PDB file of C-alpha atoms in Angstrom:
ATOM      1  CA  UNK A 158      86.584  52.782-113.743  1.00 55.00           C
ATOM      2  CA  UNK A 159      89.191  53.874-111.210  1.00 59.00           C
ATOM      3  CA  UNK A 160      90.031  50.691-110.103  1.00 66.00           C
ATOM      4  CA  UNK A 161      90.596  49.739-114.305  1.00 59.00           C
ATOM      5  CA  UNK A 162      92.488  52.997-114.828  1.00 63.00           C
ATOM      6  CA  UNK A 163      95.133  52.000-111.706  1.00 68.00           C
ATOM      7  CA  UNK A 164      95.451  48.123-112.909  1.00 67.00           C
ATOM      8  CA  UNK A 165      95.774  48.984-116.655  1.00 63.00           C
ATOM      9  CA  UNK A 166      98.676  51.388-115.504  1.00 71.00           C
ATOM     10  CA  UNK A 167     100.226  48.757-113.260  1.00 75.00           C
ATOM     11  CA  UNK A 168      99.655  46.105-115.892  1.00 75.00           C
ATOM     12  CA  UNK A 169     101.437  48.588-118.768  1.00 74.00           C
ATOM     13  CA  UNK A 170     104.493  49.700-116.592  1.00 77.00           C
ATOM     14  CA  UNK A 171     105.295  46.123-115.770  1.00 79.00           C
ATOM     15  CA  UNK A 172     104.945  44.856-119.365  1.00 78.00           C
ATOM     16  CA  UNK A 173     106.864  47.976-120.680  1.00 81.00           C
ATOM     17  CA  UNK A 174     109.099  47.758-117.378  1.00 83.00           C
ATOM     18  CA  UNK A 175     112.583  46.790-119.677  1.00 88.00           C
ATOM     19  CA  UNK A 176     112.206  49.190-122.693  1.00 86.00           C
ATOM     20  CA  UNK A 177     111.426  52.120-119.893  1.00 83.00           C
ATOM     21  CA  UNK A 178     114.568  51.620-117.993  1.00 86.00           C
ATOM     22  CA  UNK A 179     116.624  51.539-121.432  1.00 86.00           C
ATOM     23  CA  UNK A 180     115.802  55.018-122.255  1.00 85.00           C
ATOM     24  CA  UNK A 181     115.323  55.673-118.815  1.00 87.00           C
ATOM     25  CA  UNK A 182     111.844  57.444-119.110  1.00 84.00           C
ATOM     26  CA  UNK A 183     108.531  56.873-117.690  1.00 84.00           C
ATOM     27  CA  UNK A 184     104.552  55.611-118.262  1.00 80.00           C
ATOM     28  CA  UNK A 185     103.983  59.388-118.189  1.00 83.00           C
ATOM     29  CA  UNK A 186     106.636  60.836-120.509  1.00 86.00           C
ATOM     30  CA  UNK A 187     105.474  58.134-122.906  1.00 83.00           C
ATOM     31  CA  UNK A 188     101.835  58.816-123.198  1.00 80.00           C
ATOM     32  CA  UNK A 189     102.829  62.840-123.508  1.00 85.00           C
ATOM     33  CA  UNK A 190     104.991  62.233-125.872  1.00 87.00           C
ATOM     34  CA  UNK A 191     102.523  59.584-128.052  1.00 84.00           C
ATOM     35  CA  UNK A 192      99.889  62.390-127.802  1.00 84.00           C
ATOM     36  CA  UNK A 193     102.681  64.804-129.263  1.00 85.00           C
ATOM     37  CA  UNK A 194     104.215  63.313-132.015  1.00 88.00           C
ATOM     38  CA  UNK A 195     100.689  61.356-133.348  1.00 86.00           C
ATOM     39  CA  UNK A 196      99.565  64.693-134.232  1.00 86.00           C
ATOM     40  CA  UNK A 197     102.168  64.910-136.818  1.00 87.00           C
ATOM     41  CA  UNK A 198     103.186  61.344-137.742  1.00 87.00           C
ATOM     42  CA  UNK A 199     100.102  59.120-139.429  1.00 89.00           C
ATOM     43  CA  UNK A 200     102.014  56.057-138.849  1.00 88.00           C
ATOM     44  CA  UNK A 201     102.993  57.198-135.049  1.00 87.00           C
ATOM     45  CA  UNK A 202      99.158  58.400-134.455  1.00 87.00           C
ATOM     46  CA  UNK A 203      97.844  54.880-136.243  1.00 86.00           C
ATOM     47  CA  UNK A 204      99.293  53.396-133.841  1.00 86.00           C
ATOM     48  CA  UNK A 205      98.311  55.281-131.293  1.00 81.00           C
ATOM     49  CA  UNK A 206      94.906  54.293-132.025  1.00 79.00           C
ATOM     50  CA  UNK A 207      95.687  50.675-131.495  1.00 76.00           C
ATOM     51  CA  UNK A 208      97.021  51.153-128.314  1.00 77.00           C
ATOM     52  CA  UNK A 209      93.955  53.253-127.136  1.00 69.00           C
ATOM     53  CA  UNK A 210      91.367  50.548-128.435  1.00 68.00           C
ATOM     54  CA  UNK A 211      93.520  47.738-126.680  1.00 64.00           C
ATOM     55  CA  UNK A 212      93.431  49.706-123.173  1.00 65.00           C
ATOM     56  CA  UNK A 213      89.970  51.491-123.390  1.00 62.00           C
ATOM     57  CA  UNK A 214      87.755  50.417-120.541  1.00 60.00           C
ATOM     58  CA  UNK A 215      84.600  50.286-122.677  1.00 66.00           C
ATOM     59  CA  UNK A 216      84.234  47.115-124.853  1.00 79.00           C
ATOM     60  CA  UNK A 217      82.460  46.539-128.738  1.00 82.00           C
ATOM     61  CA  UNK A 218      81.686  48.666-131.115  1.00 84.00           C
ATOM     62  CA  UNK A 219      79.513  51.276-128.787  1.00 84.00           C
ATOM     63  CA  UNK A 220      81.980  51.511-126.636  1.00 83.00           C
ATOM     64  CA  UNK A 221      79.887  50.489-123.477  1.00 88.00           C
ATOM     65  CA  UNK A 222      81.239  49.559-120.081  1.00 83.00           C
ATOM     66  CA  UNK A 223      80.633  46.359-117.410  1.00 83.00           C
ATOM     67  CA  UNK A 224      77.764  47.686-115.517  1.00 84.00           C
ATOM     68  CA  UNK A 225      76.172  50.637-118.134  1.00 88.00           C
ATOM     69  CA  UNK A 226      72.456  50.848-117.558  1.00 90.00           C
ATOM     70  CA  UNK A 227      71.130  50.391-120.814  1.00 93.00           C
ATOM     71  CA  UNK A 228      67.706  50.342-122.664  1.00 92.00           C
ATOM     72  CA  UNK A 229      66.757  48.052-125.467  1.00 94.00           C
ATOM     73  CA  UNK A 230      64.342  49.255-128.337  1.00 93.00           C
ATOM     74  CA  UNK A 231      64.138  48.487-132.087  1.00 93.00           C
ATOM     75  CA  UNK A 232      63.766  44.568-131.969  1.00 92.00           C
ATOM     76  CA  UNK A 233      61.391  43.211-134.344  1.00 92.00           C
ATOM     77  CA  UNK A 234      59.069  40.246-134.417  1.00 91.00           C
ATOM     78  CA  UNK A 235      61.863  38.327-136.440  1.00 88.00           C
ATOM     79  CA  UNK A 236      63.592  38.553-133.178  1.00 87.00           C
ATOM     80  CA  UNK A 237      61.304  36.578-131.221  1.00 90.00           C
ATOM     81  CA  UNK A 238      62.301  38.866-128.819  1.00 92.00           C
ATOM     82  CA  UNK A 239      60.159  42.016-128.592  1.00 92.00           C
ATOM     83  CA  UNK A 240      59.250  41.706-125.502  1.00 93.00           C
ATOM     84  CA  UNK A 241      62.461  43.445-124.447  1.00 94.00           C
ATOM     85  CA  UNK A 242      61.879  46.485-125.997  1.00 94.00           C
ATOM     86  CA  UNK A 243      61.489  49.471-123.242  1.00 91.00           C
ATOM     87  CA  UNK A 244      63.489  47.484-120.505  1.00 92.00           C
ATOM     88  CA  UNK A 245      66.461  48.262-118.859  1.00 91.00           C
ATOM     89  CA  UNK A 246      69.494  45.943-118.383  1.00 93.00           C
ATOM     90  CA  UNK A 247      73.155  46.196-117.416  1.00 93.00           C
ATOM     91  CA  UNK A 248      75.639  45.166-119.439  1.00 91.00           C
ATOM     92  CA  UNK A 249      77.975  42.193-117.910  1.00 90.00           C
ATOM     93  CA  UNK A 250      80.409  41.711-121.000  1.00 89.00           C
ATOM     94  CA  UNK A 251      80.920  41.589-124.799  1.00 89.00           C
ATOM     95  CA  UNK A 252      80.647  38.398-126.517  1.00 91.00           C
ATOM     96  CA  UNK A 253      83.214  38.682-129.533  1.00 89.00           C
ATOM     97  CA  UNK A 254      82.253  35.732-131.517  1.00 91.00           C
ATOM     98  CA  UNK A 255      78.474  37.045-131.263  1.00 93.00           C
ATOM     99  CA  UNK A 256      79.499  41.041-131.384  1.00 93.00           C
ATOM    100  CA  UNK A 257      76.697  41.519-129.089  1.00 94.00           C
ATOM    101  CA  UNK A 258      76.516  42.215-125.263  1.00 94.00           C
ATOM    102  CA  UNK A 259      75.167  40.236-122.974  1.00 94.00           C
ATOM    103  CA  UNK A 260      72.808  42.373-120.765  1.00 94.00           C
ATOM    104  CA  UNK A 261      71.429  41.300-117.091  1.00 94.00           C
ATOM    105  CA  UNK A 262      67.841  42.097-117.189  1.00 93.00           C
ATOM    106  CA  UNK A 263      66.908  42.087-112.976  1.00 87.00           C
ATOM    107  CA  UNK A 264      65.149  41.109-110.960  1.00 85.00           C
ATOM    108  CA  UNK A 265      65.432  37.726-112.497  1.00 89.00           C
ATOM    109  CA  UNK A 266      69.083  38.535-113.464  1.00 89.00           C
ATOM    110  CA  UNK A 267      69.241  37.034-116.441  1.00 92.00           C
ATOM    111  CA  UNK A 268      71.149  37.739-119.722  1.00 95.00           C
ATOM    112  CA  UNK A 269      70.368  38.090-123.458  1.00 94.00           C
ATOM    113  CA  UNK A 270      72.962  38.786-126.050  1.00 95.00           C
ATOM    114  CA  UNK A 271      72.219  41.627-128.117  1.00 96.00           C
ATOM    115  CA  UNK A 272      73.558  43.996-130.795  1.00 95.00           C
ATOM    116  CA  UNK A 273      74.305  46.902-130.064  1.00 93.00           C
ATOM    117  CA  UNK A 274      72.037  48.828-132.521  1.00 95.00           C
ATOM    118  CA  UNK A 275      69.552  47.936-130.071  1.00 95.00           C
ATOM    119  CA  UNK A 276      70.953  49.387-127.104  1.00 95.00           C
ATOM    120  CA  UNK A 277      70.324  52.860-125.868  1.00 92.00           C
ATOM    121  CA  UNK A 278      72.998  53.863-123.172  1.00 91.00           C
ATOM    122  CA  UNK A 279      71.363  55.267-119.494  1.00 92.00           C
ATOM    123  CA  UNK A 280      73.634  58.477-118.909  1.00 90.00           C
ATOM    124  CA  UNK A 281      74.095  59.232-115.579  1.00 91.00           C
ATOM    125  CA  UNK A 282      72.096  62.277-116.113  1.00 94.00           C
ATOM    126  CA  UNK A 283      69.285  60.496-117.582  1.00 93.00           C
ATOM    127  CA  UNK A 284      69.245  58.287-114.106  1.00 92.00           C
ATOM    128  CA  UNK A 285      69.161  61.774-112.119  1.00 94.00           C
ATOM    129  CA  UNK A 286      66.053  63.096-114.038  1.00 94.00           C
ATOM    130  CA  UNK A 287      64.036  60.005-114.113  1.00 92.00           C
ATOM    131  CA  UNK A 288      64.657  58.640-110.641  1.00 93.00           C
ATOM    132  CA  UNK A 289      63.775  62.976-109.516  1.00 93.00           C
ATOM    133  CA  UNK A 290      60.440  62.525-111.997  1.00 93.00           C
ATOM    134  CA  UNK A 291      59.052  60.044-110.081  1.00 91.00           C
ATOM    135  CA  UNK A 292      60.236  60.793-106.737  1.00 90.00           C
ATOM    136  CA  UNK A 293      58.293  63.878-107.158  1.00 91.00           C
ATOM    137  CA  UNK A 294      55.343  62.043-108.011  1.00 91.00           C
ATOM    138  CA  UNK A 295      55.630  59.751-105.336  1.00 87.00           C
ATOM    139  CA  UNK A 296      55.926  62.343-102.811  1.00 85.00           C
ATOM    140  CA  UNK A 297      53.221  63.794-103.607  1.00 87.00           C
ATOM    141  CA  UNK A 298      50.866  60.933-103.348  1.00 86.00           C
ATOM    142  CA  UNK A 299      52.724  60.853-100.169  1.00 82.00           C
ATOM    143  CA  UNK A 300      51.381  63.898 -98.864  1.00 81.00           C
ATOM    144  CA  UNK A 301      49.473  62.746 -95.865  1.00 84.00           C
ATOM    145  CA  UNK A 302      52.641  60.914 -94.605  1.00 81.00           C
ATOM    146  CA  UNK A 303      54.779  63.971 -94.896  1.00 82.00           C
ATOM    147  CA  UNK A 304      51.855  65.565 -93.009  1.00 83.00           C
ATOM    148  CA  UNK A 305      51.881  63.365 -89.894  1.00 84.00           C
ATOM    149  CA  UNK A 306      55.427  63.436 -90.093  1.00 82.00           C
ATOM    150  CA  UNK A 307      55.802  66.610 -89.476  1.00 84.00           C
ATOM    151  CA  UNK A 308      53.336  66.842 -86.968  1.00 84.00           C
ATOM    152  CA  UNK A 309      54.651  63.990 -85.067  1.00 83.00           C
ATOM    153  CA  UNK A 310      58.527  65.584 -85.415  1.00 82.00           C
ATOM    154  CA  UNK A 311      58.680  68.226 -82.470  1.00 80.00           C
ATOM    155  CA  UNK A 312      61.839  69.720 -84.367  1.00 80.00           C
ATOM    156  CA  UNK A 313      63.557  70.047 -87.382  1.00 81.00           C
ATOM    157  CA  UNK A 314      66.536  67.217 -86.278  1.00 81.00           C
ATOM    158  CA  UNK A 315      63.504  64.784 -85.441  1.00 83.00           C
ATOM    159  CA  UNK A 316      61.915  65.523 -88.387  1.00 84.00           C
ATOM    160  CA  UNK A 317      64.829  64.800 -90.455  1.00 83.00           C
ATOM    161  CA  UNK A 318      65.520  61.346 -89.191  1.00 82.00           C
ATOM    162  CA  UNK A 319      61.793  60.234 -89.791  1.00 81.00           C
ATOM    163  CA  UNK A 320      62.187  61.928 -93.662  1.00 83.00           C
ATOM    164  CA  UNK A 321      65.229  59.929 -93.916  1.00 82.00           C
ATOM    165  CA  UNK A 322      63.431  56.555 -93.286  1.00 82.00           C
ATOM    166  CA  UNK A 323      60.482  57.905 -95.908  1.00 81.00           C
ATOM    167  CA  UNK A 324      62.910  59.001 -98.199  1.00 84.00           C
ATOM    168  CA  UNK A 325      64.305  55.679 -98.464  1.00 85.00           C
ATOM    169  CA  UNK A 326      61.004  53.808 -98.305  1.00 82.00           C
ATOM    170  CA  UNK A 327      60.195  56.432-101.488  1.00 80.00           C
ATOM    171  CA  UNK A 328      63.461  56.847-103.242  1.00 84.00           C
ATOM    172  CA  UNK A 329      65.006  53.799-102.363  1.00 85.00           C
ATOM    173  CA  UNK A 330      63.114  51.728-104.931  1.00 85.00           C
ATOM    174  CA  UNK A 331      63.758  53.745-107.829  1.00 86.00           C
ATOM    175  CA  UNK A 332      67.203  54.516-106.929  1.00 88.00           C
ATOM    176  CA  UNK A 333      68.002  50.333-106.973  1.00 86.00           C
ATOM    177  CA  UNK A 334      66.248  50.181-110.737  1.00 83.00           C
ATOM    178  CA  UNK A 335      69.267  51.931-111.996  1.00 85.00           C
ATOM    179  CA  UNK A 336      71.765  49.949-109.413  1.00 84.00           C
ATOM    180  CA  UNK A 337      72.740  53.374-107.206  1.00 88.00           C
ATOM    181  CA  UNK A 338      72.030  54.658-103.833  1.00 88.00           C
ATOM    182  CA  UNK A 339      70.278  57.837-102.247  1.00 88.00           C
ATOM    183  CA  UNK A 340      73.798  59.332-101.966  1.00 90.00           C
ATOM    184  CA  UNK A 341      74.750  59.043-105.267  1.00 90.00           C
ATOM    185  CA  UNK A 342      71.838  60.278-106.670  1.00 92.00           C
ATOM    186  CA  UNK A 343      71.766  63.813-104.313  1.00 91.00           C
ATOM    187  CA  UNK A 344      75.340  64.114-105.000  1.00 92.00           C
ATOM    188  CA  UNK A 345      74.345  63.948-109.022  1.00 93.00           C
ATOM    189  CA  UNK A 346      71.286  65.975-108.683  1.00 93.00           C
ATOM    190  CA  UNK A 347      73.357  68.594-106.950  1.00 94.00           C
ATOM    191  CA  UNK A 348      75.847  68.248-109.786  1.00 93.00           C
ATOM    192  CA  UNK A 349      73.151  68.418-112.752  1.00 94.00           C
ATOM    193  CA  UNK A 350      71.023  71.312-111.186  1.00 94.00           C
ATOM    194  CA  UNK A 351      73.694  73.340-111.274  1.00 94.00           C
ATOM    195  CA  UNK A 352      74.201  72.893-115.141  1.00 93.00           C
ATOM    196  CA  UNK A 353      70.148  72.563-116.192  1.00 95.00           C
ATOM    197  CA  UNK A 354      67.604  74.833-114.647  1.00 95.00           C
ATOM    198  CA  UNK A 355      65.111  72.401-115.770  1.00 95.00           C
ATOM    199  CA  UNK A 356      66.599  69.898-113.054  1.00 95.00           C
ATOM    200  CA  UNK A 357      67.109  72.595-110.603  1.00 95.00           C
ATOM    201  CA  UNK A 358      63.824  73.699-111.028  1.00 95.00           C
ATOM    202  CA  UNK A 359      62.412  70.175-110.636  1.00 94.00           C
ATOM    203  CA  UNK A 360      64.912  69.731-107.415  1.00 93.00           C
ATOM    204  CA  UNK A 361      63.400  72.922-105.708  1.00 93.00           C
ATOM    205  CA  UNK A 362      59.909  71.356-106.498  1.00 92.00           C
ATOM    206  CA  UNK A 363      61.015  68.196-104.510  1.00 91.00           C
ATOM    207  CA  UNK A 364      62.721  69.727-101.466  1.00 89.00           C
ATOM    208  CA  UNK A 365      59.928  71.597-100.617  1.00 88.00           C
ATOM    209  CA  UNK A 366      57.518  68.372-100.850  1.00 86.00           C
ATOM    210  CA  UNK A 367      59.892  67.022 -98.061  1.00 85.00           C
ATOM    211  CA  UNK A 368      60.512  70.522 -95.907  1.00 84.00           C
ATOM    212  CA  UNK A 369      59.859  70.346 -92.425  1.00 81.00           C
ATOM    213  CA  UNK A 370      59.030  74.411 -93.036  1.00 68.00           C
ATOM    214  CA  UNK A 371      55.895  75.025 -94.807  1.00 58.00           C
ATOM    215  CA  UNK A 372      53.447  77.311 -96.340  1.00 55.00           C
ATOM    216  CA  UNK A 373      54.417  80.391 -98.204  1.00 53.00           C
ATOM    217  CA  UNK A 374      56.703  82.003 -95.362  1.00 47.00           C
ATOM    218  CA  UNK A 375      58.900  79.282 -94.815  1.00 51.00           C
ATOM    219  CA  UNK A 376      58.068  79.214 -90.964  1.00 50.00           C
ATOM    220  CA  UNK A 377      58.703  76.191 -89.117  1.00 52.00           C
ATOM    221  CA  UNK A 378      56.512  74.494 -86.094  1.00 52.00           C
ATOM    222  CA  UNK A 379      56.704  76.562 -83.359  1.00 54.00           C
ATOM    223  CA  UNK A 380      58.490  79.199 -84.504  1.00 52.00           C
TER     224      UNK A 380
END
């Protein structure tokens, strides 16, 4: 998105490069002053509206981007293509003659074209809570391991380099379903948990299935 927001400004100033210099103004002054005078002028603001649907970085009607996680539900037998329903794609493009997107369905990788009434976008959020759901889960059918983990660890820096390795072995599966790493998703959980105590709740819940501390004091080995 960053890299799209730089070009399309780099793209704009060059094609606008001639009219700029004749009034001698800037990208900046222009977009302040569109945003200005469209809130009084229909034909100014109309226009306005054209320019923002011709440098939007989302594409179609739902206004999805390359690389959106997506699920697909509603398709009926006439589809032929039920089978899709429940999965999870990413979207790769918008096919204008179709006005569908084509979605990658991994780990085969390949793409169907679909409407997007039948696409349900993955929020970032949405990523955080499920990937957290079933880390949970699988750490604690992981007990045992955590167990001989800590008693192999003879202190807490130890023990966090062999939780790292687990955590990965764990986490890392889920976290490549939804094409993201173990960094982004801490860095989001942090961000979410502080927003939703039903994620921060959930997040307490999981760092204390992975604590080199336990029982109800806290205390770690040999302290």
């Amino acid at each position: 998105m960053e890299q799209f927001e730089a070009a399309k400004l780099e793209k704009v100033s060059g094609l606008l490069e001639r009219i700029l210099k004749r009034y001698s103004v800037d990208l900046g002054w222009v977009f302040v002053m569109l945003a200005h005078f469209s809130n009084e002028d229909e034909v100014i603001s109309g226009q306005k509206k054209q320019l923002d649907e011709l440098l939007r970085f989302g594409m179609g009607p739902a206004d999805l981007c390359k690389g959106d996680c997506v699920e697909v539900a509603g398709l009926t037998a006439e589809s032929g293509m039920t089978k899709l329903n429940g999965k999870r794609g990413f979207v790769g493009g918008f096919v204008e003659e179709k006005q569908a997107y084509a979605v990658k369905f991994p780990p085969e990788n390949y793409y169907v074209d679909l409407k997007p009434e039948f696409l349900q976008k993955i929020t970032d959020k949405d990523k955080v809570v499920n990937i957290l759901s079933r880390a949970v889960a699988q750490c604690k059918q992981a007990k045992n391991d955590m167990k001989d983990m800590r008693a192999k660890a003879t202190d807490k820096a130890s023990f966090e380099k062999l939780r790292g390795d687990l955590l990965q072995s764990l986490c890392g599966g889920l976290c490549n379903r939804y094409h993201v790493d173990l960094g982004w998703f801490f860095g989001m959980l942090e961000h979410f948990s502080a927003e939703d105590p039903a994620i921060a709740e959930q997040k307490e819940e999981f760092w204390k299935l992975v604590a080199f501390d336990t029982g109800p004091m806290g205390l770690e080995k040999n302290e």
